[in-house]
Amino acid sequence: MTRVLVVEDDPQLVRALVINLKARRYGVDPAPDGTTALRIAAARQPDVVLLDLGLPDMDGTDVIRALRGWTRVPILVLSARRASDEKVAALDAGADDYITKPFSMDELLARLRAAVRRTDDVPPAPETTLVMTDGFTIDLLAKKATRAGHDVRLTPTEWHLLEILVTNPGRLITQKHLLAEVWGVSQSNKTNYLRVYMAQLRRKLEADPAHPRYLITEPGMGYRFES
């Protein structure tokens, strides 16, 4: 049974989450504050965490950092905070996804299933590290991209950016993280670099660059590769 730790201080929302999750055969451990959440996480080893940021005893980003000190469990933030900097702070702290309240239960459950699938996936051996989509194939070992049977010429910077995204399928990677990884920490505010290079990657790999299917922008936050 997949165990879900629900960290939320709104009793009505907790009740709705517990009912919906248990109906789908998830085990649920509710926690009304950060201190309780960290204690339960250590004792119960959940498979996924649903976390509100506005907790009565500490900020949710502090809970994320504490968890990331010892576990890679998927963390899905559920928050009414809509400002881009709040979202980026949570993702940079180590959250895997960010869902803004109010949300539909169907969307939440879909993202929960996706998070669990990603942890269940066993990474392929390096010799067979292929990322295959209906539109293109990425050979991570050979550092080679093909589309419609033809090689796609990528610059080293384009390749580095693509490699980070495709090795984290479904996960939102923040602009700050991508900039720091590809261009260095000193360039972490140059978001125009990302726009230019992502546009180039889409032109080379997407069937319809104006309406990308695989290289997705999350406005104000970052980018996501959907396989």
Short mmCIF file of C-alpha atoms in Angstrom, two decimals:
data_model
loop_
_atom_site.label_atom_id
_atom_site.label_comp_id
_atom_site.label_asym_id
_atom_site.label_seq_id
_atom_site.Cartn_x
_atom_site.Cartn_y
_atom_site.Cartn_z
CA MET A 1 0.00 0.00 0.00
CA THR A 2 1.28 3.45 -0.95
CA ARG A 3 1.49 5.65 2.16
CA VAL A 4 0.72 9.37 1.87
CA LEU A 5 1.68 11.88 4.55
CA VAL A 6 -0.83 14.78 4.45
CA VAL A 7 0.58 17.89 6.14
CA GLU A 8 -2.32 20.33 6.40
CA ASP A 9 -3.98 22.30 9.22
CA ASP A 10 -7.38 22.81 7.56
CA PRO A 11 -9.60 20.05 9.05
CA GLN A 12 -12.12 20.16 6.19
CA LEU A 13 -9.46 19.76 3.53
CA VAL A 14 -7.76 17.01 5.51
CA ARG A 15 -11.05 15.14 5.77
CA ALA A 16 -11.66 15.45 2.01
CA LEU A 17 -8.13 14.26 1.21
CA VAL A 18 -8.33 11.32 3.62
CA ILE A 19 -11.68 10.17 2.20
CA ASN A 20 -10.54 10.43 -1.41
CA LEU A 21 -7.16 8.82 -0.83
CA LYS A 22 -8.48 5.93 1.25
CA ALA A 23 -11.18 5.29 -1.36
CA ARG A 24 -8.32 4.69 -3.82
CA ARG A 25 -6.47 2.33 -1.48
CA TYR A 26 -3.82 4.74 -0.25
CA GLY A 27 -2.70 4.64 3.35
CA VAL A 28 -2.97 8.11 4.89
CA ASP A 29 -1.16 9.73 7.82
CA PRO A 30 -2.44 13.28 8.57
CA ALA A 31 -0.27 15.84 10.35
CA PRO A 32 -1.60 19.27 11.43
CA ASP A 33 1.81 20.95 11.70
CA GLY A 34 5.44 20.69 10.64
CA THR A 35 6.76 19.19 13.87
CA THR A 36 4.25 16.35 13.76
CA ALA A 37 4.90 15.84 10.05
CA LEU A 38 8.65 15.39 10.54
CA ARG A 39 8.08 12.97 13.41
CA ILE A 40 5.61 10.88 11.39
CA ALA A 41 7.84 10.94 8.31
CA ALA A 42 10.75 9.52 10.28
CA ALA A 43 8.60 6.84 11.90
CA ARG A 44 6.35 5.83 8.99
CA GLN A 45 8.59 6.42 5.93
CA PRO A 46 5.81 7.67 3.60
CA ASP A 47 5.93 7.09 -0.16
CA VAL A 48 4.77 10.62 -0.95
CA VAL A 49 4.10 13.86 0.98
CA LEU A 50 1.29 16.37 0.37
CA LEU A 51 2.36 19.58 2.08
CA ASP A 52 0.71 22.91 2.80
CA LEU A 53 3.15 25.82 3.17
CA GLY A 54 1.13 27.84 5.72
CA LEU A 55 1.54 25.68 8.83
CA PRO A 56 0.93 26.93 12.38
CA ASP A 57 4.40 26.17 13.75
CA MET A 58 6.79 26.63 10.82
CA ASP A 59 6.86 27.46 7.13
CA GLY A 60 6.36 24.55 4.76
CA THR A 61 9.65 25.29 3.01
CA ASP A 62 11.42 24.50 6.29
CA VAL A 63 9.66 21.13 6.34
CA ILE A 64 10.85 20.48 2.78
CA ARG A 65 14.45 21.30 3.70
CA ALA A 66 14.29 19.10 6.79
CA LEU A 67 12.95 16.17 4.77
CA ARG A 68 15.51 16.66 2.03
CA GLY A 69 18.23 16.28 4.64
CA TRP A 70 17.58 12.53 4.65
CA THR A 71 14.97 11.44 2.09
CA ARG A 72 14.12 11.81 -1.61
CA VAL A 73 10.41 11.08 -1.03
CA PRO A 74 8.26 12.99 -3.56
CA ILE A 75 6.86 16.21 -2.04
CA LEU A 76 3.79 17.82 -3.62
CA VAL A 77 3.05 21.29 -2.30
CA LEU A 78 -0.62 22.27 -1.90
CA SER A 79 -0.78 25.99 -1.27
CA ALA A 80 -2.91 29.10 -1.71
CA ARG A 81 0.29 31.09 -2.32
CA ARG A 82 0.25 32.13 -5.97
CA ALA A 83 3.29 34.41 -6.22
CA SER A 84 6.01 33.04 -8.50
CA ASP A 85 8.75 33.66 -5.95
CA GLU A 86 6.88 31.60 -3.34
CA LYS A 87 6.53 28.73 -5.80
CA VAL A 88 10.16 28.93 -6.85
CA ALA A 89 11.31 28.98 -3.21
CA ALA A 90 9.40 25.76 -2.48
CA LEU A 91 10.71 24.05 -5.60
CA ASP A 92 14.28 25.18 -4.94
CA ALA A 93 13.98 23.84 -1.39
CA GLY A 94 13.30 20.41 -2.90
CA ALA A 95 9.59 20.09 -3.66
CA ASP A 96 8.75 18.00 -6.72
CA ASP A 97 5.52 19.72 -7.71
CA TYR A 98 3.35 22.71 -6.77
CA ILE A 99 -0.45 22.68 -6.88
CA THR A 100 -2.28 25.94 -6.21
CA LYS A 101 -5.41 25.97 -4.05
CA PRO A 102 -8.21 25.62 -4.85
CA PHE A 103 -7.53 22.52 -6.96
CA SER A 104 -9.59 19.72 -8.42
CA MET A 105 -9.27 16.35 -6.70
CA ASP A 106 -8.81 14.68 -10.10
CA GLU A 107 -5.77 16.87 -10.87
CA LEU A 108 -4.26 16.21 -7.46
CA LEU A 109 -4.72 12.46 -7.80
CA ALA A 110 -3.20 12.49 -11.29
CA ARG A 111 -0.13 14.35 -10.07
CA LEU A 112 0.11 12.03 -7.07
CA ARG A 113 0.05 8.97 -9.33
CA ALA A 114 2.73 10.54 -11.54
CA ALA A 115 4.97 11.22 -8.53
CA VAL A 116 4.60 7.64 -7.31
CA ARG A 117 5.33 6.27 -10.81
CA ARG A 118 8.54 8.27 -11.02
CA THR A 119 9.82 6.77 -7.77
CA ASP A 120 8.81 3.28 -8.90
CA ASP A 121 10.68 3.58 -12.19
CA VAL A 122 14.07 1.90 -12.02
CA PRO A 123 16.68 3.90 -13.94
CA PRO A 124 17.97 1.94 -16.94
CA ALA A 125 21.56 0.79 -17.11
CA PRO A 126 23.91 3.37 -18.64
CA GLU A 127 24.43 1.20 -21.75
CA THR A 128 20.70 1.38 -22.50
CA THR A 129 19.91 4.90 -21.41
CA LEU A 130 17.44 5.93 -24.10
CA VAL A 131 14.69 8.49 -23.74
CA MET A 132 12.08 7.72 -26.39
CA THR A 133 9.04 9.79 -27.33
CA ASP A 134 6.71 9.64 -30.31
CA GLY A 135 8.55 12.63 -31.74
CA PHE A 136 12.24 12.08 -31.00
CA THR A 137 14.81 9.87 -29.24
CA ILE A 138 17.60 10.93 -26.90
CA ASP A 139 20.59 8.61 -26.38
CA LEU A 140 22.12 9.86 -23.14
CA LEU A 141 25.17 7.61 -23.39
CA ALA A 142 26.08 8.60 -26.94
CA LYS A 143 24.92 12.19 -26.38
CA LYS A 144 22.87 11.95 -29.55
CA ALA A 145 19.37 13.13 -30.51
CA THR A 146 17.37 11.82 -33.45
CA ARG A 147 14.06 12.92 -34.94
CA ALA A 148 12.20 11.10 -37.74
CA GLY A 149 15.26 8.91 -38.25
CA HIS A 150 17.66 11.83 -38.70
CA ASP A 151 20.33 13.12 -36.34
CA VAL A 152 19.56 16.45 -34.67
CA ARG A 153 22.56 18.72 -34.26
CA LEU A 154 22.60 20.22 -30.77
CA THR A 155 25.12 22.65 -29.32
CA PRO A 156 26.81 21.66 -26.04
CA THR A 157 24.64 24.16 -24.17
CA GLU A 158 21.45 22.86 -25.78
CA TRP A 159 22.46 19.31 -24.93
CA HIS A 160 23.24 20.15 -21.29
CA LEU A 161 19.87 21.84 -20.87
CA LEU A 162 18.00 18.98 -22.55
CA GLU A 163 19.85 16.35 -20.53
CA ILE A 164 18.77 17.90 -17.22
CA LEU A 165 15.13 17.98 -18.32
CA VAL A 166 14.87 14.48 -19.81
CA THR A 167 16.57 12.83 -16.83
CA ASN A 168 13.88 14.32 -14.58
CA PRO A 169 10.70 13.38 -16.50
CA GLY A 170 7.55 15.02 -15.20
CA ARG A 171 9.42 17.08 -12.62
CA LEU A 172 9.32 20.86 -12.72
CA ILE A 173 12.89 22.18 -12.85
CA THR A 174 13.17 25.79 -11.76
CA GLN A 175 14.71 28.52 -13.87
CA LYS A 176 17.23 29.20 -11.12
CA HIS A 177 18.36 25.57 -11.02
CA LEU A 178 18.72 25.30 -14.80
CA LEU A 179 20.64 28.56 -15.06
CA ALA A 180 23.00 27.58 -12.23
CA GLU A 181 23.62 24.11 -13.70
CA VAL A 182 24.14 25.20 -17.30
CA TRP A 183 25.60 28.72 -17.02
CA GLY A 184 26.79 28.94 -13.42
CA VAL A 185 25.44 30.51 -10.24
CA SER A 186 26.50 34.00 -11.31
CA GLN A 187 24.05 33.83 -14.22
CA SER A 188 21.07 32.58 -12.20
CA ASN A 189 18.97 35.67 -12.99
CA LYS A 190 19.48 35.59 -16.79
CA THR A 191 16.13 34.02 -17.62
CA ASN A 192 16.37 35.33 -21.19
CA TYR A 193 19.09 32.71 -21.79
CA LEU A 194 16.57 29.98 -21.04
CA ARG A 195 13.89 31.43 -23.29
CA VAL A 196 16.31 31.56 -26.23
CA TYR A 197 17.70 28.06 -25.78
CA MET A 198 14.34 26.43 -25.03
CA ALA A 199 12.97 28.01 -28.22
CA GLN A 200 15.91 26.53 -30.14
CA LEU A 201 15.35 23.07 -28.65
CA ARG A 202 11.67 23.18 -29.51
CA ARG A 203 12.41 24.16 -33.11
CA LYS A 204 14.75 21.20 -33.41
CA LEU A 205 12.69 18.57 -31.56
CA GLU A 206 9.00 19.49 -31.37
CA ALA A 207 6.58 18.88 -34.26
CA ASP A 208 4.81 22.15 -33.38
CA PRO A 209 7.27 24.42 -31.53
CA ALA A 210 4.54 27.00 -30.82
CA HIS A 211 2.50 24.34 -29.01
CA PRO A 212 5.12 22.04 -27.45
CA ARG A 213 4.15 18.53 -26.44
CA TYR A 214 7.34 17.55 -24.56
CA LEU A 215 9.27 20.65 -23.48
CA ILE A 216 6.75 22.48 -21.34
CA THR A 217 7.01 25.96 -19.82
CA GLU A 218 5.60 26.61 -16.35
CA PRO A 219 5.32 30.44 -16.53
CA GLY A 220 7.40 32.25 -13.94
CA MET A 221 8.71 28.99 -12.47
CA GLY A 222 10.64 26.81 -14.88
CA TYR A 223 10.38 23.96 -17.36
CA ARG A 224 9.21 20.37 -17.42
CA PHE A 225 9.84 17.43 -19.75
CA GLU A 226 6.76 15.30 -20.37
CA SER A 227 7.54 11.96 -21.98
#
